[in-house]
Short mmCIF file of C-alpha atoms in Angstrom, two decimals:
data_model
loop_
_atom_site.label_atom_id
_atom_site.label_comp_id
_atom_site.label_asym_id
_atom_site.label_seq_id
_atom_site.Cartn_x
_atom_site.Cartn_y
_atom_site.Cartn_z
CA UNK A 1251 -48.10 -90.74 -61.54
CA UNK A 1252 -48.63 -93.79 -63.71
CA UNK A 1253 -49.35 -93.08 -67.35
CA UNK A 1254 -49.92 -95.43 -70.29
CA UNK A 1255 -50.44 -94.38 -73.45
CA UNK A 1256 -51.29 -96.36 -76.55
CA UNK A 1257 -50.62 -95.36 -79.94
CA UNK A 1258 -50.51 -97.36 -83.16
CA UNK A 1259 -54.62 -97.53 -84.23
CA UNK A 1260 -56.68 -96.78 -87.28
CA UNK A 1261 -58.28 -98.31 -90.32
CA UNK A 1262 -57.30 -101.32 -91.36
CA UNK A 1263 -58.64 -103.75 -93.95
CA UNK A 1264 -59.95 -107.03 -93.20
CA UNK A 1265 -56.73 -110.25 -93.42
CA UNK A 1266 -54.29 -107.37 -92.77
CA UNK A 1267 -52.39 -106.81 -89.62
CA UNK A 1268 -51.63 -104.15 -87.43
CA UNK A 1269 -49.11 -103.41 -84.33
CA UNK A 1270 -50.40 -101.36 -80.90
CA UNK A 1271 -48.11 -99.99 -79.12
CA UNK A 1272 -48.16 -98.62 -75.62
CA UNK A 1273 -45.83 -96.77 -73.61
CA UNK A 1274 -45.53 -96.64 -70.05
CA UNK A 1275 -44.31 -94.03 -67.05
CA UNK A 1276 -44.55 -93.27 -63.39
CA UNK A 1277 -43.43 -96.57 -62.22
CA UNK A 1278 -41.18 -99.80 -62.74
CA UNK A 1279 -42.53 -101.19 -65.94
CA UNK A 1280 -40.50 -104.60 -65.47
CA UNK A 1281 -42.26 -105.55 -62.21
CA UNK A 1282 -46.09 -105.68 -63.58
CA UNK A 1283 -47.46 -108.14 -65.53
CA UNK A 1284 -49.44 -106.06 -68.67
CA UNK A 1285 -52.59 -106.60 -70.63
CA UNK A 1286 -54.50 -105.26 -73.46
CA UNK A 1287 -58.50 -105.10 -73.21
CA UNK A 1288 -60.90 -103.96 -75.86
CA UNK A 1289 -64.03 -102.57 -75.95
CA UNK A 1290 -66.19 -102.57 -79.29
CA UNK A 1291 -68.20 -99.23 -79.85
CA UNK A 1292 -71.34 -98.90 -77.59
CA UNK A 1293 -69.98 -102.16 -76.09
CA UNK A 1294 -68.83 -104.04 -72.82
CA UNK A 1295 -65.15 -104.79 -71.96
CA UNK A 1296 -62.87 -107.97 -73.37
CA UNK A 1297 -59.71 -109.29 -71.93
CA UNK A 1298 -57.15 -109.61 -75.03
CA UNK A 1299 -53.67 -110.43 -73.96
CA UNK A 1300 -51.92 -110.68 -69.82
CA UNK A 1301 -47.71 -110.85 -70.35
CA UNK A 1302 -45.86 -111.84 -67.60
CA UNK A 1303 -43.05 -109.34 -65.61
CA UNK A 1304 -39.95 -111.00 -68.12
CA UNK A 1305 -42.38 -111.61 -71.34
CA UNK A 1306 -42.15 -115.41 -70.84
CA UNK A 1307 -45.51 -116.07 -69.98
CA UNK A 1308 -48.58 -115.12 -72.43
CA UNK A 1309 -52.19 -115.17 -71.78
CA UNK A 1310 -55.03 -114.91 -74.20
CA UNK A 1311 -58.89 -115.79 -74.79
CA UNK A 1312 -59.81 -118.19 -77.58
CA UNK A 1313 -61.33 -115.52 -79.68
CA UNK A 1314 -57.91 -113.99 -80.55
CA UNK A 1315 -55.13 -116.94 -79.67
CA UNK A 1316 -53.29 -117.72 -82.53
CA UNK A 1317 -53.83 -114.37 -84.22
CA UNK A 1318 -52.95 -112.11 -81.66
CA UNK A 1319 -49.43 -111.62 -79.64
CA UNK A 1320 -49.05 -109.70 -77.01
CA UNK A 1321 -44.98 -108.61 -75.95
CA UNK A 1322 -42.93 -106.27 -73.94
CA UNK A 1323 -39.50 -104.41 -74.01
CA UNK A 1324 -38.83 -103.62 -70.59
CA UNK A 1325 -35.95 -101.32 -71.40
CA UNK A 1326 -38.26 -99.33 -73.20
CA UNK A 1327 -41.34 -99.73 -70.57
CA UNK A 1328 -43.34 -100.79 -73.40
CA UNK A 1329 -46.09 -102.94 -74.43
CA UNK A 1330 -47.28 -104.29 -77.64
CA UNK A 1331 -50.15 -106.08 -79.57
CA UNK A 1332 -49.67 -107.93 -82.78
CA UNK A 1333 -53.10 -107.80 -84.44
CA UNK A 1334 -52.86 -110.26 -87.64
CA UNK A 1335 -55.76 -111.80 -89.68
CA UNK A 1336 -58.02 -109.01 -88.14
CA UNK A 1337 -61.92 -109.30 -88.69
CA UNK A 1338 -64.84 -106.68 -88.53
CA UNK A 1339 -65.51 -107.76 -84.92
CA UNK A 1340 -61.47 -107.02 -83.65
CA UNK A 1341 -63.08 -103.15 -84.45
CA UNK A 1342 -62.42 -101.62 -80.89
CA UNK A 1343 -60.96 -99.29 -79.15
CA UNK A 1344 -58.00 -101.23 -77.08
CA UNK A 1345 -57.11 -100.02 -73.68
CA UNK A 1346 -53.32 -100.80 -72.23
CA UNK A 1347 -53.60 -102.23 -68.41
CA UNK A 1348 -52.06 -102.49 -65.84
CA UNK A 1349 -52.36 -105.60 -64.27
CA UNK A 1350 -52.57 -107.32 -60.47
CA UNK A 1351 -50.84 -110.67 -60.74
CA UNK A 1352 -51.84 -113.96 -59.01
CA UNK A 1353 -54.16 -114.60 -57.14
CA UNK A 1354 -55.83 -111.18 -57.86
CA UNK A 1355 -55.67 -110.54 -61.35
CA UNK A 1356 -57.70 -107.04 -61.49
CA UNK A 1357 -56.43 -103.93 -63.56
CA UNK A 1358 -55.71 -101.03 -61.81
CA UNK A 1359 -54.62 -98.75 -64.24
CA UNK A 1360 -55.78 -98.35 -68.06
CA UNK A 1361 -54.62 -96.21 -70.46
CA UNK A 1362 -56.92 -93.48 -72.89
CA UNK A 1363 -56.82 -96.24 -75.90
CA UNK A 1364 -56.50 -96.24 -79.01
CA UNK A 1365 -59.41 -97.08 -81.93
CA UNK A 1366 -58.76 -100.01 -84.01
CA UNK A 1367 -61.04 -100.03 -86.87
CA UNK A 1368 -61.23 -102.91 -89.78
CA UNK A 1369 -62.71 -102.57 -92.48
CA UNK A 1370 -63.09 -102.72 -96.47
CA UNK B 1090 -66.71 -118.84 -70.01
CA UNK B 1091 -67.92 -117.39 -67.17
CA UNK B 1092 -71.10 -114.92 -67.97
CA UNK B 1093 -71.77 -111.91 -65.50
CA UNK B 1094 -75.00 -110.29 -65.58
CA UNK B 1095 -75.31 -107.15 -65.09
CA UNK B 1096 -78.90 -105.07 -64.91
CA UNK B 1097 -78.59 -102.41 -68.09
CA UNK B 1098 -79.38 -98.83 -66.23
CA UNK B 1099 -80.54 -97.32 -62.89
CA UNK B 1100 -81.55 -93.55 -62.10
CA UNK B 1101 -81.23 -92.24 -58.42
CA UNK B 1102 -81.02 -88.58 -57.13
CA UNK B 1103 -78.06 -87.23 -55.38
CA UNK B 1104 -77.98 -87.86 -52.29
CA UNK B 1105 -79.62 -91.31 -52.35
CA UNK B 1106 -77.93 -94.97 -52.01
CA UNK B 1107 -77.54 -97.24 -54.69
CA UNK B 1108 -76.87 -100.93 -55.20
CA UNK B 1109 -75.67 -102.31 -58.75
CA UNK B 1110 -75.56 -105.73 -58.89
CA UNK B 1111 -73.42 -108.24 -60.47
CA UNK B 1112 -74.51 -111.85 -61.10
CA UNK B 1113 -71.74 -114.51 -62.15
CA UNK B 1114 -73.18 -118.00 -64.14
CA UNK B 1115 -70.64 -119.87 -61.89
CA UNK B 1116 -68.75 -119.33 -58.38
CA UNK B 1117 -66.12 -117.09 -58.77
CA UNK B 1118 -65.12 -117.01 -54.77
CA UNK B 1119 -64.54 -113.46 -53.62
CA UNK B 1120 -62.50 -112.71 -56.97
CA UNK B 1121 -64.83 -110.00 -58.53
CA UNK B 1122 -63.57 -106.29 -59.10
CA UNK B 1123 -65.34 -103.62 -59.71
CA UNK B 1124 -64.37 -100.67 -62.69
CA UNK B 1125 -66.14 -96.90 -63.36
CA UNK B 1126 -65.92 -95.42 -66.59
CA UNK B 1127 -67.40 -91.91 -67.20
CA UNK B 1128 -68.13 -91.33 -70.70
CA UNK B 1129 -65.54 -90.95 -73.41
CA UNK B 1130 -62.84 -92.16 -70.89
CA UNK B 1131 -60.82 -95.35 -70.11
CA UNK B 1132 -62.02 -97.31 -66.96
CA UNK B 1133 -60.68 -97.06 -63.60
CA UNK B 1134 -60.67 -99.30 -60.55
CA UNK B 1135 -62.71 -99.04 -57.70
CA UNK B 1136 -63.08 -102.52 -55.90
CA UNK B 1137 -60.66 -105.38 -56.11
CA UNK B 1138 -61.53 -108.75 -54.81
CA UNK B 1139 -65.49 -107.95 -53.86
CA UNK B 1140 -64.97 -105.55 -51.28
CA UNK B 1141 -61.36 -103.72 -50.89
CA UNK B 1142 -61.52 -100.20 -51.77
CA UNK B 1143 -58.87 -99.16 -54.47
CA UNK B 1144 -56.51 -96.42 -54.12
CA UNK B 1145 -57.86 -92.77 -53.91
CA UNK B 1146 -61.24 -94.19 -54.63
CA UNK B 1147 -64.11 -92.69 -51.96
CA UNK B 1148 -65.56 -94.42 -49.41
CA UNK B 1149 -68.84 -93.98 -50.74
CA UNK B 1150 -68.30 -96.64 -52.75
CA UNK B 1151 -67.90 -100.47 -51.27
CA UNK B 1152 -68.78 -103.88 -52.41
CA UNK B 1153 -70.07 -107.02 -51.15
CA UNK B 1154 -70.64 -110.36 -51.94
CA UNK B 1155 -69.09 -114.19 -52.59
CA UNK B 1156 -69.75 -117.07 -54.89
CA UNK B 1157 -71.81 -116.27 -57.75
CA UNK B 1158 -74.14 -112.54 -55.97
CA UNK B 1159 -71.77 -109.27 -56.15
CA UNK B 1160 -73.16 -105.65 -55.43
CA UNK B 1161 -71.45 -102.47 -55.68
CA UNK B 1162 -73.08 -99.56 -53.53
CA UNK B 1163 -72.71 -96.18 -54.05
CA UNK B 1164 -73.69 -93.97 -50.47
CA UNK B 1165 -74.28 -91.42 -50.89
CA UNK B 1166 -74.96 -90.66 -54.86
CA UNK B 1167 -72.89 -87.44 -56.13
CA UNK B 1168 -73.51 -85.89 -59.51
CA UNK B 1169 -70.47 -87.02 -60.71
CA UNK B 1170 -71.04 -90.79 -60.37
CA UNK B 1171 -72.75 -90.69 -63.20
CA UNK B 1172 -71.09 -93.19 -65.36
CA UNK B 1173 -71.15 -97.17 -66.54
CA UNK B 1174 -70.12 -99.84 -63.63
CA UNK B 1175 -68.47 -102.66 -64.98
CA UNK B 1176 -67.62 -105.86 -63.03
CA UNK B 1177 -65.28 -108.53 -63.83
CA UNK B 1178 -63.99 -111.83 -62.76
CA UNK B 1179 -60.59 -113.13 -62.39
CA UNK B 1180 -61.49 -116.86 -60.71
CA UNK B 1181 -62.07 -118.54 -64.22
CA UNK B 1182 -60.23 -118.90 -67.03
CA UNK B 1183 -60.72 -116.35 -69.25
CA UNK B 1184 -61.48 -113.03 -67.25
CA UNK B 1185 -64.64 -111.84 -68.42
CA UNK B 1186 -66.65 -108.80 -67.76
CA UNK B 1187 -69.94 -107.61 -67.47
CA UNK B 1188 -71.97 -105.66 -69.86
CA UNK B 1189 -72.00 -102.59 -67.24
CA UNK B 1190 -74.61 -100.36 -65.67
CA UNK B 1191 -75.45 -97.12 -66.77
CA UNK B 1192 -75.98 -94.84 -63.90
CA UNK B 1193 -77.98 -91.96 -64.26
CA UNK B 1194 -78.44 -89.28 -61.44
CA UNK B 1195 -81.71 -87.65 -61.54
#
C-alpha cells in the first residue's frame, strides 16, 4: 500500500524558513518523480515543487522559485521542501504527491499533509 | 497561467446523475485529471487524462471532454460522494487547478 507522510509543519514567522519533510512506503521511491502541492485554508489546490526520479531535474511555479527547493534522498524514500523567505500567503497545509511523469503529469497519490502556518 | 473554471457547488439526491464541469482559459488537449477530496482529507485521483478511470476508483464516475470543455459525471450519486471535485491541467506550464466543486447530496 503506498503511504506518504509529511511531517515538519507549524508556526513560523514571516523571513524565516522552514524544512517539510515527507516519507514514503509501499513502493520504489527512486522510480517516481515527487511533488509538493498546497492548499491555503478554505482554499483551492497549488502545484509547489515536481523532482525528477535521480533529483536532477526541479520544477516550480513563479510564485515560490527562488525561495523554495524541493529534494530527495532516495535511500531514505524521502522527500523534502525548503521553505525560506516565507510570507503570510505560503500559510497552507502542503500535501506530498506522487507524481505521473511525461506526458501525463497527474498525481495519483497524496499524502494527509502537514499545516504550514506564518505568521508574527 | 492557465485558469480553470470551475462552477462553486451543486446539490443532487442519491440516486441521480451529475455533471461537474471544468472550463480551461486555453486548450489543454485531453490533459485534464480529475481529484475528490472529502472533507478534512488529502485528495485522491479519479480521472487521468479526461476520461481514464484511476485505480480502484468506481465506474460511476467517468469524464469527458478535449480542448478547453471537461466534465466529470457522477452515475449514479451515492451518499458518500459528497465531497469537493477538483480538476487540473498538466498541458501548460505551470499545472494549475481549479477552485473545486462542492457536492452536496440532498
Amino acid at each position: 500500500e503506498v503511504q506518504l507522510v509529511e511531517s515538519g509543519g507549524g508556526l513560523v514567522q514571516p523571513g524565516r524558513s522552514l524544512k517539510l519533510s515527507c516519507a514514503a512506503s509501499g513502493f520504489t521511491f527512486s522510480n517516481y518523480y515527487m511533488a509538493w502541492v498546497r492548499q491555503a485554508p478554505k482554499k483551492g489546490l497549488e502545484w509547489v515543487a515536481t523532482i525528477s526520479t535521480s533529483g536532477s531535474r526541479t520544477y516550480y511555479p513563479d510564485s515560490v522559485k527562488g525561495r523554495f527547493t524541493i529534494s530527495r534522498d532516495n535511500a531514505k524514500s524521502s522527500l523534502y521542501l525548503q521553505m525560506n523567505s516565507l510570507k503570510s500567503e505560503d500559510t497552507a497545509t502542503y500535501y506530498c504527491a506522487r507524481q505521473i511523469a511525461a506526458p501525463y503529469w497527474y498525481f495519483d497519490f497524496w499524502g494527509p499533509g502537514t499545516m504550514v502556518t506564518v505568521s508574527s | 497561467d492557465t485558469v480553470l473554471t470551475q462552477s462553486p457547488a451543486l446539490a443532487v439526491s442519491p440516486g441521480e446523475r451529475v455533471s461537474i464541469s471544468c472550463r480551461a482559459s486555453e486548450g489543454v488537449n485531453s490533459y485534464m485529471h480529475w481529484y475528490q477530496q472529502k472533507p478534512g482529507q488529502q485528495p485522491k485521483l479519479l480521472i487521468y487524462k479526461a476520461s481514464n478511470l484511476a485505480s480502484g476508483v468506481p465506474a460511476r464516475f467517468s469524464g469527458s471532454g478535449s480542448g478547453t470543455d471537461f466534465t466529470l459525471t457522477i452515475d449514479p450519486v451515492e451518499a458518500d460522494d459528497t465531497a469537493t471535485y477538483f480538476c487540473q491541467q498538466s498541458w501548460n506550464d505551470p499545472f494549475t487547478f481549479g477552485s473545486g466543486t462542492k457536492l452536496e447530496i440532498k
